[in-house]
Tab-separated table of C-alpha atoms and ligand atoms in Angstrom:
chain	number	residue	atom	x	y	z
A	1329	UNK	CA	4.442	-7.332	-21.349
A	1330	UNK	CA	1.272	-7.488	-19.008
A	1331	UNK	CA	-0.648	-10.557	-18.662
A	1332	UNK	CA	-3.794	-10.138	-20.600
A	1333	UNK	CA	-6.481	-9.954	-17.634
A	1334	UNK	CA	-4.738	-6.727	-16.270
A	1335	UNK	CA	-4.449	-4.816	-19.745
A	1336	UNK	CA	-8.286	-5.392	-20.055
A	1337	UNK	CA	-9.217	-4.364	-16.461
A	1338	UNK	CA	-6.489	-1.259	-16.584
A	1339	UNK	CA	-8.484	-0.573	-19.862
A	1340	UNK	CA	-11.254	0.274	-17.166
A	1341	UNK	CA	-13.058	-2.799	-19.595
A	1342	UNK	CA	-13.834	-4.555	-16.395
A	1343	UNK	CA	-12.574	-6.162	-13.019
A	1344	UNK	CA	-9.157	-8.255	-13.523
A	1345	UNK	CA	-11.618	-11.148	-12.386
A	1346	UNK	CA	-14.238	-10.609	-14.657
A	1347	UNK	CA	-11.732	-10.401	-17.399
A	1348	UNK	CA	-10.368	-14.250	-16.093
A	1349	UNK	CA	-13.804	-15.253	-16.661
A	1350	UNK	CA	-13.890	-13.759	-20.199
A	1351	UNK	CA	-10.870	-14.825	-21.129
A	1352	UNK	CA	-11.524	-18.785	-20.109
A	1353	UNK	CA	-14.753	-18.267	-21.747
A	1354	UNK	CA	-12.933	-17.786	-25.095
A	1355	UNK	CA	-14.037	-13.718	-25.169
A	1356	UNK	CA	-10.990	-12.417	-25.621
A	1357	UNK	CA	-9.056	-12.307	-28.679
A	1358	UNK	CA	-5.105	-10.750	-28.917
A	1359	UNK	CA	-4.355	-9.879	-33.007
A	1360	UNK	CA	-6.914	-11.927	-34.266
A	1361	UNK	CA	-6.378	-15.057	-32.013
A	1362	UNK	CA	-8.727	-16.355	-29.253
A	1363	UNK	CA	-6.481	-16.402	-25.914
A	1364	UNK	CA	-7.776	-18.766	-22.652
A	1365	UNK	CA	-4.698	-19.593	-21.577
A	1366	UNK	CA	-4.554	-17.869	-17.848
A	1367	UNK	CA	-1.049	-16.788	-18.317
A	1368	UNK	CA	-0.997	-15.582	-21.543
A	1369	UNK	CA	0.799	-12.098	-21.593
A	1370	UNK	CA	0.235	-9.064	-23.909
A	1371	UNK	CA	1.330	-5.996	-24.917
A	1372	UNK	CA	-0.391	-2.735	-24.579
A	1373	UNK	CA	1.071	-2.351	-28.939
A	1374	UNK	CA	-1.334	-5.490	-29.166
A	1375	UNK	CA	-4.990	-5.653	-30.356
A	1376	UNK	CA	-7.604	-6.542	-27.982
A	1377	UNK	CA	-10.539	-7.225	-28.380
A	1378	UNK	CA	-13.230	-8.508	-25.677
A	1379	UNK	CA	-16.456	-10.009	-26.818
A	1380	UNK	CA	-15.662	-8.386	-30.352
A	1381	UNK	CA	-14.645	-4.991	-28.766
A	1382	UNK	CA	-11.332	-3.259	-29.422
A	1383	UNK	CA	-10.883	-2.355	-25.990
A	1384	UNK	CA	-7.779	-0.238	-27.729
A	1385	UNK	CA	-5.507	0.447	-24.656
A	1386	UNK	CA	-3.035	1.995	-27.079
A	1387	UNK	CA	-5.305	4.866	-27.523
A	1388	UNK	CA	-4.290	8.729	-26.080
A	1389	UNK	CA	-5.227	8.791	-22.626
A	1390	UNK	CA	-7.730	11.598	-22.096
A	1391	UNK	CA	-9.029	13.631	-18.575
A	1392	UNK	CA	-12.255	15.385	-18.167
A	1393	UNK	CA	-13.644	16.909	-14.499
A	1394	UNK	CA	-17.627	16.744	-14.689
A	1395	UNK	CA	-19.436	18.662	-11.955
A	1396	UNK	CA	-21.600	15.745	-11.415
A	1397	UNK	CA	-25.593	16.068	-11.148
A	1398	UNK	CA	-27.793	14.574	-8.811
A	1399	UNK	CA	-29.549	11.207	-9.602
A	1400	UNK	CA	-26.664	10.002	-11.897
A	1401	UNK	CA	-25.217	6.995	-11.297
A	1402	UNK	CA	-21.532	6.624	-11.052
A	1403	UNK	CA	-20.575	3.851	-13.066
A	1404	UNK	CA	-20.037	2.750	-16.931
A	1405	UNK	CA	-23.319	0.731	-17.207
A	1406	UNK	CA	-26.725	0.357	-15.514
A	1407	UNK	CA	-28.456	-3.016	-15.195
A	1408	UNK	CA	-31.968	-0.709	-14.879
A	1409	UNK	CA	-30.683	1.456	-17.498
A	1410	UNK	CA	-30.707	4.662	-15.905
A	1411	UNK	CA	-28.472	7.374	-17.331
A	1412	UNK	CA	-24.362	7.080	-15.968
A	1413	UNK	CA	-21.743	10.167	-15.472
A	1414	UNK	CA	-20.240	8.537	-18.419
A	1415	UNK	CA	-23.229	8.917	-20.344
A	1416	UNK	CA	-22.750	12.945	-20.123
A	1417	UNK	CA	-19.286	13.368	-21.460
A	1418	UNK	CA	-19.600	13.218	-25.556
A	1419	UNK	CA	-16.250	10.890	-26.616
A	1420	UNK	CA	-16.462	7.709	-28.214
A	1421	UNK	CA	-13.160	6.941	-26.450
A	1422	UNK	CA	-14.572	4.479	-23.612
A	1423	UNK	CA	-13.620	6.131	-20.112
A	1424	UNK	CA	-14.868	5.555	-16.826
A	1425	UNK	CA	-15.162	7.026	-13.892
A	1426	UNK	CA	-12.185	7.456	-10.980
A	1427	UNK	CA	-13.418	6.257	-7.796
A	1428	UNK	CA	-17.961	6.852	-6.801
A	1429	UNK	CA	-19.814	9.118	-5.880
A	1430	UNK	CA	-23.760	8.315	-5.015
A	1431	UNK	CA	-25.891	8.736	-6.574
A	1432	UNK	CA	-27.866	11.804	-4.562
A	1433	UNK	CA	-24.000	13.360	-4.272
A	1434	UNK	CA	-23.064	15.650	-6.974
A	1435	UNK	CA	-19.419	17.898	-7.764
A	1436	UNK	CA	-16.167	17.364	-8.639
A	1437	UNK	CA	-15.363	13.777	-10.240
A	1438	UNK	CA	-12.637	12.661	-12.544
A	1439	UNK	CA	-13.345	10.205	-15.762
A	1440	UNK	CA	-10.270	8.927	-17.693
A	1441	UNK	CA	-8.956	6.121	-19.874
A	1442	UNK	CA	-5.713	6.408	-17.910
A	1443	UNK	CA	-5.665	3.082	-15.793
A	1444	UNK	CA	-2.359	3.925	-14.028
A	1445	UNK	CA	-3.810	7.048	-12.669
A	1446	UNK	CA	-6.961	5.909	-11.618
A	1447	UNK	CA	-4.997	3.482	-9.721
A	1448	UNK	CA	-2.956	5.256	-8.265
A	1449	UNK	CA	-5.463	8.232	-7.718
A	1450	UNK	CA	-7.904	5.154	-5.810
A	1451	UNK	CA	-5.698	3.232	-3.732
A	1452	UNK	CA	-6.016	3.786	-0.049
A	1453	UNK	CA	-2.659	5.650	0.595
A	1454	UNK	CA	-2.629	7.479	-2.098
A	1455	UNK	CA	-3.049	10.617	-0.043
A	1456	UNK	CA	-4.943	12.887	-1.982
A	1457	UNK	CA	-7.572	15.273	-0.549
A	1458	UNK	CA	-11.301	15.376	-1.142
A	1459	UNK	CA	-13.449	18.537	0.406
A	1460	UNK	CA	-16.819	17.618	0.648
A	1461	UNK	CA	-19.215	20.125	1.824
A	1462	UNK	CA	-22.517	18.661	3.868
A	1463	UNK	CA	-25.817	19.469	4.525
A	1464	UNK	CA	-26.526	17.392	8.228
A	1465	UNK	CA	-29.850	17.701	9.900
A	1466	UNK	CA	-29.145	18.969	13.530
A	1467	UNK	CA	-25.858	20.823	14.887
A	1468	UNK	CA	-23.602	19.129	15.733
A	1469	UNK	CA	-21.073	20.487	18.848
A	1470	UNK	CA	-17.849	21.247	18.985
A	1471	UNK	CA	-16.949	18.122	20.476
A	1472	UNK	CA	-19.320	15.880	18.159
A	1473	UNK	CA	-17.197	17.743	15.355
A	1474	UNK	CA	-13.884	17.128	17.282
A	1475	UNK	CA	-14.379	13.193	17.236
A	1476	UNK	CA	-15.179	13.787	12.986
A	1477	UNK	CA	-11.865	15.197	13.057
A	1478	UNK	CA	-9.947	12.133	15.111
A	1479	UNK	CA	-11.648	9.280	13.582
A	1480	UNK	CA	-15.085	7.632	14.009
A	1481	UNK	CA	-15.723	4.003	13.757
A	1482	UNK	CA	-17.162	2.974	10.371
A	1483	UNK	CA	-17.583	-0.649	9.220
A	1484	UNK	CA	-15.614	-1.899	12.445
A	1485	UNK	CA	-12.311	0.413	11.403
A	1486	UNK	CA	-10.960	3.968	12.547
A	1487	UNK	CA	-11.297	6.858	10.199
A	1488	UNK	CA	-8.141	8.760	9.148
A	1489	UNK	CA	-7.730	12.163	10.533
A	1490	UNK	CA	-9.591	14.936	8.906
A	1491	UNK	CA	-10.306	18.571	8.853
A	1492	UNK	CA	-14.055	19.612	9.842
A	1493	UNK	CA	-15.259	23.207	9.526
A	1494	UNK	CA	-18.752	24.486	10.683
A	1495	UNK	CA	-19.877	26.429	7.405
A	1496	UNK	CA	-23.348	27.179	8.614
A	1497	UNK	CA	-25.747	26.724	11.326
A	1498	UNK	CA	-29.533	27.633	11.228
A	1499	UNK	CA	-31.190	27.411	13.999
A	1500	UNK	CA	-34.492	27.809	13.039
A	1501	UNK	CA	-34.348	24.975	10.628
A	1502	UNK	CA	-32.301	23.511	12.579
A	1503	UNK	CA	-30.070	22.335	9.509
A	1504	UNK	CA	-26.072	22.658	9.437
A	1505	UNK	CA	-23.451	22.653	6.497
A	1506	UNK	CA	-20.133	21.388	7.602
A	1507	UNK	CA	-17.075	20.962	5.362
A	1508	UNK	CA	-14.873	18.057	5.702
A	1509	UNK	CA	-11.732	16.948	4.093
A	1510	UNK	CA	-10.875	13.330	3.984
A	1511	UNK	CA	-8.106	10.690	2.056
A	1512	UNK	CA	-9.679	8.379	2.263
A	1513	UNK	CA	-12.779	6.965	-0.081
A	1514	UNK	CA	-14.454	4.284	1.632
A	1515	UNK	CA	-18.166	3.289	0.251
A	1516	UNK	CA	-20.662	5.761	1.662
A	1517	UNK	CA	-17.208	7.417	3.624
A	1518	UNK	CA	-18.933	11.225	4.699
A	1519	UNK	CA	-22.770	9.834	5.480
A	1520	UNK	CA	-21.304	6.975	7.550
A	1521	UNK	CA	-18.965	9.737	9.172
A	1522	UNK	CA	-21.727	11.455	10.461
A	1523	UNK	CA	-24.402	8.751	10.991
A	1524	UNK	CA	-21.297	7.345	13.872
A	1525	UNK	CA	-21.687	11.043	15.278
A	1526	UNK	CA	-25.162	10.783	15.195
A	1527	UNK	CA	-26.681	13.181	12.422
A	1528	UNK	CA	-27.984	12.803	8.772
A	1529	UNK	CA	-26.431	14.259	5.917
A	1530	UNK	CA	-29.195	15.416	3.999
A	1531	UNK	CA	-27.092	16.838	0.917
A	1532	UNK	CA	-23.708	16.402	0.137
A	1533	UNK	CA	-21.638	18.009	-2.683
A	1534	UNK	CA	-17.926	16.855	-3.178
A	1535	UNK	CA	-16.259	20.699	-3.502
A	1536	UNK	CA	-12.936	19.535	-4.488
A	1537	UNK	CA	-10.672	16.288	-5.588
A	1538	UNK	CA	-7.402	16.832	-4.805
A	1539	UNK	CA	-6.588	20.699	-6.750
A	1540	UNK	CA	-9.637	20.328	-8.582
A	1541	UNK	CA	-12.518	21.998	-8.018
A	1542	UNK	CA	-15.582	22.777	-10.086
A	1543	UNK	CA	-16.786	26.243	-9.550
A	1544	UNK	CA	-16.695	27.018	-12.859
A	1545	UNK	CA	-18.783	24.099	-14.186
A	1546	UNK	CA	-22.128	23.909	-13.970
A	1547	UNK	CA	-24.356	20.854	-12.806
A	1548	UNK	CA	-23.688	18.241	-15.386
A	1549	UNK	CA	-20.821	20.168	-17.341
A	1550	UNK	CA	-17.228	19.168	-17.665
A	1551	UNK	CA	-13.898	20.450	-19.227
A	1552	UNK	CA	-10.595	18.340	-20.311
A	1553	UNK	CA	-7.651	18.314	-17.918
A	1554	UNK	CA	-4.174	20.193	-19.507
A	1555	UNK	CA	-1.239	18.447	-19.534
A	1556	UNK	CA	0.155	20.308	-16.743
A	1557	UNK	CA	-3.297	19.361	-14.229
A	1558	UNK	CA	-2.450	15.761	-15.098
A	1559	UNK	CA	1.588	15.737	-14.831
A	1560	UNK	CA	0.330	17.504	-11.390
A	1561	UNK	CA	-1.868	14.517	-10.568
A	1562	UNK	CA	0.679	11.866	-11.142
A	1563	UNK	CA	3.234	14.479	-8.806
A	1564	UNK	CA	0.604	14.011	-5.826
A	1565	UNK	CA	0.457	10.133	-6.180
A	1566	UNK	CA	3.979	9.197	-7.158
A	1567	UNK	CA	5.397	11.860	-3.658
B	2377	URA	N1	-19.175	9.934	0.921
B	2377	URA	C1	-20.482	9.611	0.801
B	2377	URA	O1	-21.138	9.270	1.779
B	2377	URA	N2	-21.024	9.683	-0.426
B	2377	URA	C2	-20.365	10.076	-1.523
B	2377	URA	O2	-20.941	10.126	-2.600
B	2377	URA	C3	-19.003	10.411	-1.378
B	2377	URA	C4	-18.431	10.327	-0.136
């Protein structure tokens, strides 16, 4: 038994605070019965339903890896009600999407109904590696590449280590595309990285999240996980 405001947000319904406010609102209803008691503690066998919604966290749990387009937002809804990633995978099973990616960045992203995993795939030690590959105005140097390796300052804290590779410099156009595997996910994490080192990212494409990469998707296509992709998902976050 889970208390009520956790099943709905690990049904990727909403925040675990938003779902307080629904639930003391008298939104939320377990079997039938209108629930605002705070405590009140459910069962993933129950029915849920929020504002009339079966928000049915009993359902299979399914994976799918988009190769995300430009100019899509990463989220489940759009108060200006421009198109979301979500809005490009055909399911009726609601999923959402595991972790961001801005909206100018496109590649590799996960969307799931699995709240565990996204969870566990989001939390800040979960470890798991993320190649992104970045078009920067300017070169940087060695040594400006060395410090995006150690750690830069971003939002008054350190960076975790990471691995930087030059990919390309043209010196004509004076344009560079550097790789750059990071853990961590922090809002805006690879333009902020940069921007502390002085240069723009002009382009950025995430490559790969954790083993998955999405060469053989194109922009806006996706393809369901197998089971063995997502019993090697839980392996990285449960080492
Ligand atoms: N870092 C960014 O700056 N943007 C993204 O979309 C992902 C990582």
């Amino acid at each position: 038994m889970e208390r009520l405001q956790k099943i709905i947000a690990e049904a990727g319904y909403c925040s675990r605070r938003k779902a307080e406010e629904l639930i003391s609102q008298g939104c939320v209803q377990v079997n039938g019965q209108t629930i605002t008691e705070m405590g009140f503690k459910a069962s993933f066998q129950d029915t849920i339903t929020v504002n009339g919604t079966n928000i049915s966290v009993n359902q299979d749990k399914v994976y799918y890896l988009l190769n995300k387009p430009r100019g899509i937002i990463t989220s489940t809804t759009d108060d200006k009600k421009r198109k979301t990633v979500v809005d490009l995978i055909e399911t009726d099973i609601r999923i959402y999407p595991v972790g961001r990616l801005d909206y100018d960045t496109t590649g590799a992203l996960l969307l799931t109904n699995d709240g565990e995993l996204t969870n566990l795939l989001i939390h800040p030690r979960s470890n798991v590696e993320k190649l992104y590959i970045a078009k920067v105005k300017g070169i940087p140097t060695k040594e400006e590449l060395q410090k995006l390796a150690s750690g830069v300052n971003i939002d008054g804290k350190k960076t975790h280590q990471a691995k930087v590779k030059m990919r390309k410099m043209d010196k004509k156009n004076n344009i560079s595309v550097i790789a750059l595997t990071i853990h961590e996910g922090k809002n805006h994490q690879v333009k902020k990285m940069f921007e502390a080192i002085g240069y723009e990212v002009i382009k950025l494409r995430r490559e790969r999240f954790a083993f998955l990469d999405v060469k053989d998707l194109k922009s806006g296509e996706y393809r369901k996980l197998n089971p063995k992709e997502v019993k090697q998902l839980y392996g990285l976050v449960n080492q």
